XYZ file of C-alpha atoms in Angstrom:
412
model
C 0.003 0.250 -0.009
C 2.837 2.627 0.974
C 5.552 1.187 -1.549
C 8.229 1.533 1.199
C 10.823 -0.711 2.239
C 10.981 0.013 5.882
C 8.846 0.215 8.923
C 9.645 3.901 9.917
C 9.056 4.383 5.964
C 5.266 2.814 6.408
C 4.698 4.820 9.143
C 6.008 8.291 7.071
C 3.613 7.420 4.156
C 1.109 6.871 6.703
C 1.595 10.040 9.239
C 4.387 12.205 7.634
C 7.382 12.791 9.458
C 5.890 12.763 12.982
C 4.861 8.819 12.549
C 8.256 8.552 10.779
C 10.558 9.728 13.792
C 8.134 8.178 16.363
C 8.656 4.672 14.859
C 12.530 5.205 14.540
C 12.879 6.006 18.252
C 10.652 3.050 19.328
C 12.287 0.452 16.756
C 16.019 1.791 17.930
C 14.974 1.626 21.612
C 13.522 -1.817 21.487
C 16.209 -3.757 19.996
C 18.958 -1.715 21.900
C 17.047 -2.340 25.205
C 16.694 -5.904 24.478
C 20.564 -5.906 23.906
C 20.699 -4.744 27.691
C 18.499 -7.531 28.346
C 20.218 -10.252 27.008
C 23.543 -8.742 28.712
C 21.609 -9.439 31.882
C 20.407 -12.773 31.472
C 24.064 -14.051 30.120
C 25.656 -12.116 33.074
C 23.145 -14.004 35.626
C 23.000 -17.276 33.978
C 26.550 -17.883 33.474
C 28.072 -16.494 36.624
C 26.014 -19.586 38.279
C 27.847 -21.721 36.268
C 31.122 -20.224 37.461
C 30.221 -20.296 41.072
C 29.620 -23.876 40.691
C 33.142 -24.484 40.285
C 34.731 -21.742 42.067
C 32.240 -21.502 45.204
C 34.246 -18.720 46.735
C 33.227 -16.323 44.048
C 29.720 -16.151 45.347
C 30.288 -13.728 47.621
C 31.142 -11.213 44.902
C 28.367 -11.893 42.279
C 28.439 -8.115 41.070
C 31.846 -8.504 39.859
C 31.504 -12.197 38.105
C 28.193 -10.648 36.248
C 30.499 -7.749 35.086
C 33.607 -9.991 34.125
C 31.592 -12.704 32.402
C 29.703 -9.787 30.324
C 33.028 -8.379 29.437
C 34.340 -11.152 27.969
C 31.197 -12.370 25.811
C 31.116 -8.778 24.812
C 34.580 -8.829 23.506
C 35.028 -12.048 22.178
C 31.602 -13.019 20.757
C 29.251 -10.371 20.384
C 31.432 -7.908 18.686
C 32.703 -10.293 15.874
C 29.112 -11.465 15.267
C 27.789 -7.816 15.461
C 30.430 -6.805 12.819
C 28.788 -8.665 10.090
C 26.913 -6.312 7.438
C 24.493 -8.776 6.188
C 21.980 -10.336 8.431
C 21.705 -13.737 6.355
C 25.033 -14.389 7.632
C 23.764 -15.297 10.743
C 21.471 -18.104 9.345
C 23.382 -21.130 10.760
C 23.570 -19.109 14.102
C 20.172 -18.848 14.255
C 19.601 -22.409 13.570
C 22.137 -23.406 16.559
C 20.175 -21.240 19.040
C 16.827 -22.748 18.165
C 18.555 -26.155 18.735
C 19.798 -24.669 22.003
C 16.586 -23.578 23.087
C 15.031 -27.090 22.574
C 17.703 -28.792 24.373
C 16.936 -26.286 27.479
C 13.394 -26.934 27.194
C 14.001 -30.934 27.245
C 15.718 -30.411 30.330
C 13.002 -28.140 32.214
C 10.453 -30.641 31.302
C 12.817 -33.411 32.665
C 13.236 -31.399 35.845
C 9.257 -31.247 36.078
C 8.438 -35.138 35.664
C 11.597 -36.543 37.683
C 10.233 -34.373 40.843
C 13.791 -33.212 41.872
C 12.431 -29.948 42.928
C 8.901 -31.291 44.721
C 10.485 -29.794 47.913
C 9.284 -26.375 46.611
C 6.802 -25.421 48.878
C 3.005 -24.196 47.889
C 1.757 -20.769 49.045
C -1.677 -19.341 48.919
C -0.990 -17.938 45.653
C 0.232 -21.127 43.796
C -2.485 -22.184 41.887
C -4.290 -18.847 41.477
C -5.053 -18.438 37.869
C -4.448 -15.093 37.848
C -4.109 -11.491 39.458
C -3.185 -7.951 38.525
C 0.221 -8.638 37.175
C -1.737 -10.322 33.853
C -1.821 -6.921 32.384
C 2.008 -6.253 32.755
C 2.686 -9.847 31.526
C 1.359 -9.136 28.446
C 4.274 -6.547 28.045
C 6.740 -9.397 28.205
C 4.797 -11.872 25.836
C 4.932 -8.787 23.453
C 8.458 -8.447 24.278
C 8.792 -12.436 23.435
C 6.829 -12.463 20.104
C 7.630 -8.829 18.600
C 9.156 -9.172 15.532
C 8.269 -6.358 13.343
C 11.229 -4.052 14.009
C 13.683 -6.367 11.841
C 10.797 -7.912 9.416
C 12.247 -5.813 6.330
C 15.551 -6.915 7.131
C 14.828 -10.538 7.505
C 12.215 -10.440 4.425
C 15.126 -8.786 2.021
C 17.474 -11.033 3.170
C 15.517 -14.232 1.906
C 16.409 -15.935 -1.326
C 13.561 -15.784 -3.946
C 11.588 -13.711 -1.574
C 7.627 -13.685 -2.354
C 4.867 -13.097 0.152
C 3.668 -16.538 -0.159
C 7.172 -17.919 1.177
C 7.005 -14.811 3.482
C 4.018 -16.197 4.896
C 5.044 -19.627 5.471
C 7.891 -18.620 7.320
C 5.985 -16.628 9.683
C 3.601 -18.672 10.600
C 6.157 -21.603 11.099
C 8.461 -19.254 13.266
C 5.676 -18.034 15.162
C 3.914 -20.960 15.579
C 7.130 -22.610 16.934
C 7.885 -19.496 18.766
C 4.661 -19.901 20.957
C 4.776 -23.869 21.378
C 8.455 -23.317 23.207
C 7.078 -20.104 25.311
C 4.043 -22.373 26.091
C 5.594 -25.482 27.246
C 8.573 -23.284 29.060
C 5.685 -21.440 30.790
C 3.781 -24.472 31.867
C 6.617 -26.844 32.805
C 8.521 -24.021 34.472
C 5.393 -22.843 36.535
C 4.042 -26.426 37.529
C 7.668 -26.811 39.045
C 8.265 -23.963 40.938
C 4.821 -22.017 40.934
C 4.398 -18.878 43.034
C 8.313 -18.601 43.446
C 8.727 -18.495 39.842
C 11.448 -15.749 39.023
C 11.320 -13.582 36.085
C 14.333 -15.584 34.741
C 13.250 -19.129 35.095
C 16.811 -20.422 35.384
C 17.013 -18.329 38.327
C 14.830 -20.881 40.194
C 16.974 -23.838 39.802
C 19.377 -24.603 42.454
C 23.501 -23.559 41.701
C 24.503 -27.376 41.993
C 21.952 -28.648 39.623
C 24.826 -29.797 36.461
C 21.974 -30.790 34.297
C 20.310 -27.136 34.541
C 24.104 -25.450 34.428
C 24.365 -27.099 31.101
C 21.046 -25.680 30.089
C 22.303 -22.556 31.765
C 25.183 -22.735 29.252
C 23.198 -23.478 26.096
C 20.832 -20.601 27.234
C 23.451 -18.429 27.112
C 24.964 -19.439 23.743
C 21.434 -19.050 22.388
C 21.369 -15.392 24.004
C 24.453 -14.741 22.334
C 23.655 -15.717 18.933
C 20.378 -13.629 18.985
C 21.867 -10.416 20.086
C 23.490 -9.391 16.737
C 19.924 -9.214 15.296
C 18.825 -6.841 17.480
C 22.300 -4.837 16.937
C 21.620 -5.014 13.235
C 18.341 -3.298 13.530
C 19.738 -0.428 16.092
C 22.554 -0.020 13.298
C 20.168 0.426 10.610
C 18.185 2.587 12.118
C 21.295 5.001 13.280
C 23.067 4.712 9.912
C 19.458 5.913 8.012
C 18.857 8.874 10.331
C 22.410 10.124 9.686
C 22.058 9.736 6.120
C 18.603 11.138 6.447
C 20.227 14.132 8.091
C 23.184 14.990 5.740
C 21.045 14.260 2.612
C 17.580 15.853 3.801
C 16.018 13.426 1.770
C 13.854 9.855 2.546
C 16.234 7.302 3.062
C 15.445 3.679 3.533
C 17.137 0.377 3.665
C 18.746 -0.652 0.273
C 16.184 -2.238 -2.005
C 18.468 -5.331 -2.949
C 18.769 -8.178 -1.309
C 20.959 -7.558 1.152
C 19.516 -4.360 2.843
C 22.715 -4.126 5.306
C 24.915 -4.391 2.237
C 27.593 -1.322 2.080
C 30.059 -0.645 -0.315
C 33.345 1.353 -0.024
C 36.232 1.534 3.020
C 34.532 4.600 4.364
C 31.161 2.899 4.988
C 32.856 0.130 6.579
C 34.657 2.033 8.935
C 31.710 3.996 9.654
C 29.503 0.648 9.942
C 32.098 -0.526 12.523
C 32.402 2.251 14.815
C 28.513 2.750 14.885
C 28.376 -1.104 15.989
C 31.029 -0.608 18.559
C 29.454 2.450 19.974
C 25.851 0.564 19.973
C 27.488 -2.538 21.853
C 29.622 -0.910 24.471
C 27.081 1.507 25.377
C 24.260 -1.725 25.798
C 27.445 -3.104 27.780
C 28.227 -0.144 30.041
C 24.485 0.290 31.106
C 23.979 -3.468 31.877
C 25.864 -3.703 35.167
C 24.008 -1.202 36.359
C 20.674 -3.636 35.446
C 19.841 -6.804 37.785
C 15.926 -7.302 37.460
C 14.963 -9.239 34.637
C 11.273 -9.111 35.004
C 10.577 -5.170 35.017
C 13.360 -4.758 32.324
C 10.835 -6.552 30.086
C 7.534 -5.634 31.722
C 8.235 -1.670 31.359
C 11.828 -0.538 32.492
C 15.582 -1.090 32.907
C 16.436 -0.392 36.886
C 19.448 0.935 37.596
C 21.684 0.340 40.857
C 25.226 0.763 41.703
C 27.542 -1.431 39.694
C 28.682 -4.790 41.384
C 25.707 -4.346 44.260
C 23.886 -6.916 45.635
C 20.985 -4.960 46.317
C 18.937 -1.613 45.062
C 18.880 1.793 47.181
C 15.226 2.148 46.751
C 15.641 6.261 45.964
C 18.273 6.098 43.301
C 16.641 4.040 40.252
C 16.123 5.272 36.606
C 13.353 3.873 34.774
C 13.075 3.367 30.808
C 10.019 2.108 28.995
C 10.204 -1.379 27.155
C 7.833 -4.151 27.185
C 4.380 -1.943 27.466
C 5.872 1.337 26.179
C 7.966 0.075 23.455
C 6.875 -3.538 22.313
C 2.999 -3.069 22.361
C 2.816 -0.004 20.364
C 5.170 -1.418 17.647
C 3.856 -4.878 17.605
C -0.284 -3.629 17.850
C -0.660 0.091 17.909
C 1.411 1.348 15.230
C 1.060 -1.190 12.485
C -2.826 -0.897 13.038
C -2.989 2.617 12.372
C -0.877 2.819 9.514
C -3.265 0.046 7.947
C -6.148 1.979 8.790
C -4.609 5.156 7.619
C -3.323 3.519 4.268
C -6.221 1.121 3.280
C -8.776 2.905 1.002
C -11.901 1.120 2.997
C -13.542 3.090 5.100
C -13.098 3.599 8.871
C -15.713 1.260 9.877
C -15.358 -1.438 6.631
C -14.952 -5.175 7.744
C -11.230 -5.041 6.569
C -10.561 -2.158 8.872
C -12.096 -3.694 11.679
C -9.421 -6.168 12.935
C -6.770 -3.592 12.654
C -8.848 -1.107 14.531
C -9.283 -4.071 17.377
C -4.996 -4.466 17.209
C -5.128 -0.475 18.318
C -7.677 -1.106 20.866
C -6.246 -4.000 22.734
C -2.695 -2.470 22.518
C -3.736 1.079 23.762
C -5.890 -0.708 26.815
C -2.980 -2.880 27.586
C -0.305 -0.116 27.675
C -2.403 2.163 29.621
C -3.789 -0.061 32.089
C -0.265 -2.115 32.280
C 1.588 1.523 33.288
C -0.980 2.530 35.703
C -0.300 -0.803 37.293
C 3.614 -0.963 37.357
C 4.218 2.421 38.367
C 3.229 2.511 41.759
C 5.209 -0.669 42.458
C 8.251 0.376 40.353
C 10.696 1.021 43.328
C 11.264 -2.136 45.691
C 13.996 -4.404 46.597
C 15.403 -6.818 43.707
C 18.182 -9.267 44.183
C 19.971 -11.827 41.873
C 22.842 -14.238 42.985
C 21.001 -15.656 45.550
C 19.860 -19.409 46.481
C 16.412 -20.010 46.842
C 15.024 -21.377 50.045
C 14.592 -24.817 48.783
C 17.994 -25.214 47.712
C 19.435 -24.706 51.465
C 21.341 -28.045 51.079
C 23.613 -26.629 48.287
C 27.083 -26.416 48.840
C 27.064 -22.821 48.181
C 25.193 -22.165 51.584
C 27.917 -23.755 53.375
C 29.798 -20.942 52.463
C 27.704 -17.848 53.535
C 26.040 -17.052 50.576
C 22.271 -15.622 51.249
C 19.236 -17.236 50.937
C 15.889 -16.366 49.665
C 13.497 -17.140 51.903
C 10.565 -20.027 50.929
C 7.759 -17.527 51.572
C 8.803 -15.211 48.895
C 6.203 -12.982 47.202
C 5.628 -13.959 43.284
C 6.641 -10.441 42.249
C 10.197 -10.105 41.661
C 10.006 -6.633 42.742
C 8.897 -7.320 46.293
C 10.713 -10.378 46.745
C 12.145 -10.786 50.448
C 15.817 -11.950 51.510
């Protein structure tokens, strides 16, 4: 309908420069904050594995997390992010999916084996839903939001057609839904109201099967990281070109939208990539709580600290205020504006429903989360039901088995 080749371009065709810059801001913010989230996950996950082999490190988990993120950023993330073509990550993407399947098998096995049958029940254990249902939609939108890299992926396909794209989309999203559902069901049935924002945080540190799963999960995350970096880099490069040329600039319309030519362009691309990656790295040590990151914000605390000072936090929107508009509100608004049918026609009703749904979830979710954003949240702790863990003998702190279900109100 628009004849444009990027998500910001579609919004500009529908709503002019205002729509273009709003979409560009959200499209950069979402993958950039996702990169921070990935650093948080990798730091938390691999630090547990390292402490398993070096228990004395358990007393300085903040430093261990920082070291882990620094090492993987230099030796893994940067080399992958310096690729100029997203299609070069096809094999890495397949390996990432294989890791996810193996992790899922480990989670289901731990549920069926009953090894965590000591996890206590609480009055909240089997409650179907409460007020966190609305913010949880923000996390689900974060998990399924792929609109920001759709154009990059489509234009990297061989013999790209709408029919092939529909097939790829339905298979991919269907597989993602199945995996997410199985993880959620198996994880919650194992830990119930004690479930953490990062499921692997629930497993004991001396559980070697889950330590192996933690390594696989970190590999999967690291192989996903470059895709988000590509999107952020393209947004920055496009904005720079547009600023200097004062013309409409979109991704290249050949099969490789990330293709650049010339030594100067290569140097600019490398510098842009390094700035984005290191900025995400610098911010990530300040961020310990994964749940709030995905729901609404990035919580900022002193680096290497084991707990948050309640009066020194900085919040930035992501799940509710970035993913949901990108996934539901803006696509619906663009279709409503560009479609030649009347506003109340049958063709536009689904788009109007998307906009209404996204608006309600964003407003109500933010209203629920805002009063509860400031609170204690810690990682690098041992769950109460892991009291026989060898790390406990070294004085590592425990989390009480009567913990509230919300990460932001965990009691130590």
